[in-house]
Amino acid sequence: MSEKKNELSADHQIEREGVLWTDSAASEDFVPHIPREEFDLRIATAKKTMALHGIDAMVLFSYDNKYYYGGYRESNIRYSHRWRHCLIISQAHDPVFVGESVLSNSVRRTTWIKDVRAWSQIKMWRLPLRFIDVFLDTIKSMRLDGKVIGMEYGPEYVLEVSIDEIREIERSLPNAKFVSADRCVWEQRMIKTPWEID
């Protein structure tokens, strides 16, 4: 064990288990789940499809759509509010991942998403403590708070967010218009790309 162990904080679980950050997954190489060309194609197609449906942005909470549009795969921790996260696809911006800080490294190491906005219930990280606060700040910084926002309202999804949280999002953005993104999503996803066919 390295001598640096004595310098680690006593309240950090990974450090208590004797794993240094230099030995953790943080040092792994960049290994995206989908090729860059496929990611770019899916995002470009999403923007065109949103424009056809009059949608300025989509907020995605379902596992399937986060993987399809972002290439993001996650572990089974995803259903707890403790790990709340989403992907925002906007006509005017690159994709944005909003999520618990513990997920940030995975997003950076396995996807082409560059804009990751984190929150954490662990106060020592000095990040916002609630998902909703970072989410709303992100929407406002993207100037989407007065725009048309598509949500996954249909029965086809297993959403990783509660109905109460969706209602809080809608109440907190009174100048935004919330619509179903379902037709937009499925019009794109039903036409397979060459990479998907291969």
PDB file of C-alpha atoms in Angstrom:
ATOM      1  CA  MET A   1       0.000   0.000   0.000  1.00  0.00           C
ATOM      2  CA  SER A   2       1.268   3.440  -0.880  1.00  0.00           C
ATOM      3  CA  GLU A   3       2.438   5.843   1.815  1.00  0.00           C
ATOM      4  CA  LYS A   4      -0.111   8.325   0.457  1.00  0.00           C
ATOM      5  CA  LYS A   5      -2.775   6.393   2.332  1.00  0.00           C
ATOM      6  CA  ASN A   6      -1.985   8.517   5.399  1.00  0.00           C
ATOM      7  CA  GLU A   7      -2.937  11.666   3.478  1.00  0.00           C
ATOM      8  CA  LEU A   8      -6.407  10.480   2.508  1.00  0.00           C
ATOM      9  CA  SER A   9      -9.529  11.675   4.256  1.00  0.00           C
ATOM     10  CA  ALA A  10     -10.947   9.212   6.779  1.00  0.00           C
ATOM     11  CA  ASP A  11     -14.521   9.634   5.600  1.00  0.00           C
ATOM     12  CA  HIS A  12     -14.150   8.645   1.959  1.00  0.00           C
ATOM     13  CA  GLN A  13     -15.386   5.096   1.298  1.00  0.00           C
ATOM     14  CA  ILE A  14     -13.051   4.309  -1.586  1.00  0.00           C
ATOM     15  CA  GLU A  15     -10.103   5.580   0.394  1.00  0.00           C
ATOM     16  CA  ARG A  16     -11.130   3.599   3.493  1.00  0.00           C
ATOM     17  CA  GLU A  17     -11.119   0.467   1.347  1.00  0.00           C
ATOM     18  CA  GLY A  18      -7.508   1.170   0.439  1.00  0.00           C
ATOM     19  CA  VAL A  19      -8.029   2.108  -3.218  1.00  0.00           C
ATOM     20  CA  LEU A  20      -6.157   5.194  -4.341  1.00  0.00           C
ATOM     21  CA  TRP A  21      -7.644   7.409  -7.030  1.00  0.00           C
ATOM     22  CA  THR A  22      -4.655   6.583  -9.245  1.00  0.00           C
ATOM     23  CA  ASP A  23      -5.645   2.901  -9.029  1.00  0.00           C
ATOM     24  CA  SER A  24      -9.354   3.461  -9.587  1.00  0.00           C
ATOM     25  CA  ALA A  25     -11.468   3.543 -12.742  1.00  0.00           C
ATOM     26  CA  ALA A  26     -10.542   7.217 -13.110  1.00  0.00           C
ATOM     27  CA  SER A  27      -7.279   6.154 -14.766  1.00  0.00           C
ATOM     28  CA  GLU A  28      -8.930   3.977 -17.423  1.00  0.00           C
ATOM     29  CA  ASP A  29      -8.682   4.845 -21.094  1.00  0.00           C
ATOM     30  CA  PHE A  30     -11.487   6.507 -23.047  1.00  0.00           C
ATOM     31  CA  VAL A  31     -13.699   3.704 -24.360  1.00  0.00           C
ATOM     32  CA  PRO A  32     -16.943   4.986 -25.922  1.00  0.00           C
ATOM     33  CA  HIS A  33     -19.875   2.629 -26.365  1.00  0.00           C
ATOM     34  CA  ILE A  34     -20.759   4.005 -29.802  1.00  0.00           C
ATOM     35  CA  PRO A  35     -18.485   5.416 -32.541  1.00  0.00           C
ATOM     36  CA  ARG A  36     -18.105   9.195 -32.847  1.00  0.00           C
ATOM     37  CA  GLU A  37     -19.676   9.208 -36.313  1.00  0.00           C
ATOM     38  CA  GLU A  38     -22.759   7.389 -34.991  1.00  0.00           C
ATOM     39  CA  PHE A  39     -23.071   9.758 -32.039  1.00  0.00           C
ATOM     40  CA  ASP A  40     -22.825  12.801 -34.321  1.00  0.00           C
ATOM     41  CA  LEU A  41     -25.384  11.326 -36.734  1.00  0.00           C
ATOM     42  CA  ARG A  42     -27.883  10.582 -33.969  1.00  0.00           C
ATOM     43  CA  ILE A  43     -27.595  14.064 -32.480  1.00  0.00           C
ATOM     44  CA  ALA A  44     -27.835  15.787 -35.877  1.00  0.00           C
ATOM     45  CA  THR A  45     -30.894  13.702 -36.769  1.00  0.00           C
ATOM     46  CA  ALA A  46     -32.456  14.449 -33.379  1.00  0.00           C
ATOM     47  CA  LYS A  47     -32.048  18.185 -33.948  1.00  0.00           C
ATOM     48  CA  LYS A  48     -33.688  17.966 -37.374  1.00  0.00           C
ATOM     49  CA  THR A  49     -36.535  15.847 -36.027  1.00  0.00           C
ATOM     50  CA  MET A  50     -37.096  18.204 -33.090  1.00  0.00           C
ATOM     51  CA  ALA A  51     -37.267  21.137 -35.509  1.00  0.00           C
ATOM     52  CA  LEU A  52     -39.956  19.331 -37.528  1.00  0.00           C
ATOM     53  CA  HIS A  53     -42.013  18.868 -34.360  1.00  0.00           C
ATOM     54  CA  GLY A  54     -41.456  22.367 -32.982  1.00  0.00           C
ATOM     55  CA  ILE A  55     -39.425  21.121 -30.012  1.00  0.00           C
ATOM     56  CA  ASP A  56     -36.449  23.140 -28.794  1.00  0.00           C
ATOM     57  CA  ALA A  57     -35.023  20.482 -26.478  1.00  0.00           C
ATOM     58  CA  MET A  58     -35.658  16.978 -25.181  1.00  0.00           C
ATOM     59  CA  VAL A  59     -35.066  15.969 -21.567  1.00  0.00           C
ATOM     60  CA  LEU A  60     -34.398  12.233 -21.412  1.00  0.00           C
ATOM     61  CA  PHE A  61     -34.632  10.142 -18.250  1.00  0.00           C
ATOM     62  CA  SER A  62     -35.114   6.648 -19.694  1.00  0.00           C
ATOM     63  CA  TYR A  63     -32.181   4.267 -19.879  1.00  0.00           C
ATOM     64  CA  ASP A  64     -32.877   3.374 -23.519  1.00  0.00           C
ATOM     65  CA  ASN A  65     -32.930   6.956 -24.739  1.00  0.00           C
ATOM     66  CA  LYS A  66     -29.892   8.015 -22.731  1.00  0.00           C
ATOM     67  CA  TYR A  67     -28.008   5.173 -24.370  1.00  0.00           C
ATOM     68  CA  TYR A  68     -29.415   5.797 -27.856  1.00  0.00           C
ATOM     69  CA  TYR A  69     -28.685   9.520 -27.932  1.00  0.00           C
ATOM     70  CA  GLY A  70     -25.701   9.714 -25.602  1.00  0.00           C
ATOM     71  CA  GLY A  71     -24.100   6.291 -25.661  1.00  0.00           C
ATOM     72  CA  TYR A  72     -24.397   6.253 -21.872  1.00  0.00           C
ATOM     73  CA  ARG A  73     -24.737   2.927 -20.079  1.00  0.00           C
ATOM     74  CA  GLU A  74     -25.062   2.804 -16.347  1.00  0.00           C
ATOM     75  CA  SER A  75     -25.043   0.425 -13.418  1.00  0.00           C
ATOM     76  CA  ASN A  76     -28.098  -0.634 -11.437  1.00  0.00           C
ATOM     77  CA  ILE A  77     -27.865   2.364  -9.118  1.00  0.00           C
ATOM     78  CA  ARG A  78     -29.850   4.414 -11.603  1.00  0.00           C
ATOM     79  CA  TYR A  79     -33.366   4.050 -10.153  1.00  0.00           C
ATOM     80  CA  SER A  80     -32.701   5.748  -6.826  1.00  0.00           C
ATOM     81  CA  HIS A  81     -33.281   9.488  -6.493  1.00  0.00           C
ATOM     82  CA  ARG A  82     -29.810   9.464  -4.919  1.00  0.00           C
ATOM     83  CA  TRP A  83     -28.308   9.101  -8.400  1.00  0.00           C
ATOM     84  CA  ARG A  84     -30.791  11.189 -10.409  1.00  0.00           C
ATOM     85  CA  HIS A  85     -29.544  12.175 -13.843  1.00  0.00           C
ATOM     86  CA  CYS A  86     -30.758  13.035 -17.334  1.00  0.00           C
ATOM     87  CA  LEU A  87     -29.588  13.890 -20.816  1.00  0.00           C
ATOM     88  CA  ILE A  88     -30.626  17.142 -22.491  1.00  0.00           C
ATOM     89  CA  ILE A  89     -30.626  17.271 -26.295  1.00  0.00           C
ATOM     90  CA  SER A  90     -31.124  20.802 -27.607  1.00  0.00           C
ATOM     91  CA  GLN A  91     -31.331  22.238 -31.110  1.00  0.00           C
ATOM     92  CA  ALA A  92     -28.935  25.041 -30.182  1.00  0.00           C
ATOM     93  CA  HIS A  93     -26.402  23.206 -27.995  1.00  0.00           C
ATOM     94  CA  ASP A  94     -24.310  20.096 -27.743  1.00  0.00           C
ATOM     95  CA  PRO A  95     -25.796  17.362 -25.505  1.00  0.00           C
ATOM     96  CA  VAL A  96     -25.620  18.013 -21.763  1.00  0.00           C
ATOM     97  CA  PHE A  97     -25.531  15.364 -19.038  1.00  0.00           C
ATOM     98  CA  VAL A  98     -26.872  16.458 -15.652  1.00  0.00           C
ATOM     99  CA  GLY A  99     -26.201  13.983 -12.876  1.00  0.00           C
ATOM    100  CA  GLU A 100     -24.733  12.902  -9.578  1.00  0.00           C
ATOM    101  CA  SER A 101     -21.004  13.496  -9.458  1.00  0.00           C
ATOM    102  CA  VAL A 102     -20.199   9.812  -9.007  1.00  0.00           C
ATOM    103  CA  LEU A 103     -21.487   9.233 -12.558  1.00  0.00           C
ATOM    104  CA  SER A 104     -19.366  11.973 -14.144  1.00  0.00           C
ATOM    105  CA  ASN A 105     -16.254   9.895 -14.715  1.00  0.00           C
ATOM    106  CA  SER A 106     -18.255   7.148 -16.406  1.00  0.00           C
ATOM    107  CA  VAL A 107     -19.870   9.679 -18.745  1.00  0.00           C
ATOM    108  CA  ARG A 108     -16.510  11.210 -19.623  1.00  0.00           C
ATOM    109  CA  ARG A 109     -14.857   7.816 -20.167  1.00  0.00           C
ATOM    110  CA  THR A 110     -17.603   6.072 -22.155  1.00  0.00           C
ATOM    111  CA  THR A 111     -19.437   8.766 -24.146  1.00  0.00           C
ATOM    112  CA  TRP A 112     -18.710  11.679 -26.481  1.00  0.00           C
ATOM    113  CA  ILE A 113     -20.635  14.048 -24.189  1.00  0.00           C
ATOM    114  CA  LYS A 114     -18.366  16.888 -23.115  1.00  0.00           C
ATOM    115  CA  ASP A 115     -20.765  19.023 -21.066  1.00  0.00           C
ATOM    116  CA  VAL A 116     -21.341  17.293 -17.716  1.00  0.00           C
ATOM    117  CA  ARG A 117     -23.065  19.224 -14.914  1.00  0.00           C
ATOM    118  CA  ALA A 118     -22.784  17.555 -11.529  1.00  0.00           C
ATOM    119  CA  TRP A 119     -24.515  17.631  -8.173  1.00  0.00           C
ATOM    120  CA  SER A 120     -23.768  15.643  -5.020  1.00  0.00           C
ATOM    121  CA  GLN A 121     -25.282  14.999  -1.606  1.00  0.00           C
ATOM    122  CA  ILE A 122     -21.743  14.773  -0.253  1.00  0.00           C
ATOM    123  CA  LYS A 123     -21.109  18.289   1.031  1.00  0.00           C
ATOM    124  CA  MET A 124     -17.317  18.020   0.925  1.00  0.00           C
ATOM    125  CA  TRP A 125     -17.422  18.075  -2.902  1.00  0.00           C
ATOM    126  CA  ARG A 126     -18.843  21.629  -2.708  1.00  0.00           C
ATOM    127  CA  LEU A 127     -21.348  20.939  -5.457  1.00  0.00           C
ATOM    128  CA  PRO A 128     -25.057  21.759  -5.431  1.00  0.00           C
ATOM    129  CA  LEU A 129     -26.831  19.282  -3.168  1.00  0.00           C
ATOM    130  CA  ARG A 130     -29.939  18.631  -5.286  1.00  0.00           C
ATOM    131  CA  PHE A 131     -30.464  17.420  -8.846  1.00  0.00           C
ATOM    132  CA  ILE A 132     -33.334  19.838  -9.434  1.00  0.00           C
ATOM    133  CA  ASP A 133     -31.151  22.869  -8.679  1.00  0.00           C
ATOM    134  CA  VAL A 134     -28.475  21.878 -11.205  1.00  0.00           C
ATOM    135  CA  PHE A 135     -31.117  20.867 -13.743  1.00  0.00           C
ATOM    136  CA  LEU A 136     -32.940  24.200 -13.540  1.00  0.00           C
ATOM    137  CA  ASP A 137     -29.689  26.153 -13.666  1.00  0.00           C
ATOM    138  CA  THR A 138     -28.683  24.169 -16.760  1.00  0.00           C
ATOM    139  CA  ILE A 139     -32.003  24.782 -18.507  1.00  0.00           C
ATOM    140  CA  LYS A 140     -31.741  28.506 -17.771  1.00  0.00           C
ATOM    141  CA  SER A 141     -28.105  28.731 -18.862  1.00  0.00           C
ATOM    142  CA  MET A 142     -29.110  27.076 -22.147  1.00  0.00           C
ATOM    143  CA  ARG A 143     -31.922  29.665 -22.470  1.00  0.00           C
ATOM    144  CA  LEU A 144     -34.534  26.929 -22.622  1.00  0.00           C
ATOM    145  CA  ASP A 145     -36.664  28.196 -19.734  1.00  0.00           C
ATOM    146  CA  GLY A 146     -39.082  29.871 -22.143  1.00  0.00           C
ATOM    147  CA  LYS A 147     -38.919  27.264 -24.896  1.00  0.00           C
ATOM    148  CA  VAL A 148     -40.726  24.073 -25.921  1.00  0.00           C
ATOM    149  CA  ILE A 149     -39.325  21.117 -23.990  1.00  0.00           C
ATOM    150  CA  GLY A 150     -40.090  17.542 -24.959  1.00  0.00           C
ATOM    151  CA  MET A 151     -40.424  14.952 -22.209  1.00  0.00           C
ATOM    152  CA  GLU A 152     -40.858  11.166 -22.283  1.00  0.00           C
ATOM    153  CA  TYR A 153     -44.542  11.031 -21.371  1.00  0.00           C
ATOM    154  CA  GLY A 154     -45.464   7.819 -23.194  1.00  0.00           C
ATOM    155  CA  PRO A 155     -45.886   4.269 -21.849  1.00  0.00           C
ATOM    156  CA  GLU A 156     -42.913   2.932 -23.829  1.00  0.00           C
ATOM    157  CA  TYR A 157     -40.343   4.037 -21.269  1.00  0.00           C
ATOM    158  CA  VAL A 158     -39.134   2.969 -17.863  1.00  0.00           C
ATOM    159  CA  LEU A 159     -38.305   6.407 -16.528  1.00  0.00           C
ATOM    160  CA  GLU A 160     -35.560   6.863 -13.987  1.00  0.00           C
ATOM    161  CA  VAL A 161     -37.388   9.764 -12.385  1.00  0.00           C
ATOM    162  CA  SER A 162     -40.520  10.049 -10.263  1.00  0.00           C
ATOM    163  CA  ILE A 163     -43.782  11.688 -11.295  1.00  0.00           C
ATOM    164  CA  ASP A 164     -43.343  14.123  -8.411  1.00  0.00           C
ATOM    165  CA  GLU A 165     -39.961  15.184  -9.810  1.00  0.00           C
ATOM    166  CA  ILE A 166     -41.418  15.691 -13.293  1.00  0.00           C
ATOM    167  CA  ARG A 167     -44.165  17.840 -11.800  1.00  0.00           C
ATOM    168  CA  GLU A 168     -41.571  19.855  -9.871  1.00  0.00           C
ATOM    169  CA  ILE A 169     -39.650  20.462 -13.103  1.00  0.00           C
ATOM    170  CA  GLU A 170     -42.820  21.644 -14.846  1.00  0.00           C
ATOM    171  CA  ARG A 171     -43.828  23.922 -11.936  1.00  0.00           C
ATOM    172  CA  SER A 172     -40.337  25.402 -11.720  1.00  0.00           C
ATOM    173  CA  LEU A 173     -40.320  26.427 -15.383  1.00  0.00           C
ATOM    174  CA  PRO A 174     -43.656  28.238 -15.804  1.00  0.00           C
ATOM    175  CA  ASN A 175     -42.607  29.959 -19.040  1.00  0.00           C
ATOM    176  CA  ALA A 176     -41.603  26.732 -20.770  1.00  0.00           C
ATOM    177  CA  LYS A 177     -44.082  24.657 -22.717  1.00  0.00           C
ATOM    178  CA  PHE A 178     -43.843  20.942 -21.967  1.00  0.00           C
ATOM    179  CA  VAL A 179     -44.881  18.517 -24.680  1.00  0.00           C
ATOM    180  CA  SER A 180     -44.458  14.842 -25.425  1.00  0.00           C
ATOM    181  CA  ALA A 181     -41.200  13.981 -27.179  1.00  0.00           C
ATOM    182  CA  ASP A 182     -42.449  10.492 -28.010  1.00  0.00           C
ATOM    183  CA  ARG A 183     -43.205  10.963 -31.714  1.00  0.00           C
ATOM    184  CA  CYS A 184     -39.923  12.783 -32.173  1.00  0.00           C
ATOM    185  CA  VAL A 185     -37.977   9.961 -30.506  1.00  0.00           C
ATOM    186  CA  TRP A 186     -39.680   7.083 -32.299  1.00  0.00           C
ATOM    187  CA  GLU A 187     -39.632   8.686 -35.755  1.00  0.00           C
ATOM    188  CA  GLN A 188     -35.867   8.672 -35.440  1.00  0.00           C
ATOM    189  CA  ARG A 189     -35.323   5.390 -33.626  1.00  0.00           C
ATOM    190  CA  MET A 190     -37.524   3.297 -35.948  1.00  0.00           C
ATOM    191  CA  ILE A 191     -35.166   4.050 -38.865  1.00  0.00           C
ATOM    192  CA  LYS A 192     -31.980   2.122 -38.184  1.00  0.00           C
ATOM    193  CA  THR A 193     -28.595   3.570 -39.061  1.00  0.00           C
ATOM    194  CA  PRO A 194     -26.026   1.493 -40.977  1.00  0.00           C
ATOM    195  CA  TRP A 195     -24.090   1.057 -37.716  1.00  0.00           C
ATOM    196  CA  GLU A 196     -27.180  -0.314 -35.958  1.00  0.00           C
ATOM    197  CA  ILE A 197     -27.870  -2.713 -38.829  1.00  0.00           C
ATOM    198  CA  ASP A 198     -24.287  -4.001 -38.819  1.00  0.00           C
TER     199      ASP A 198
END
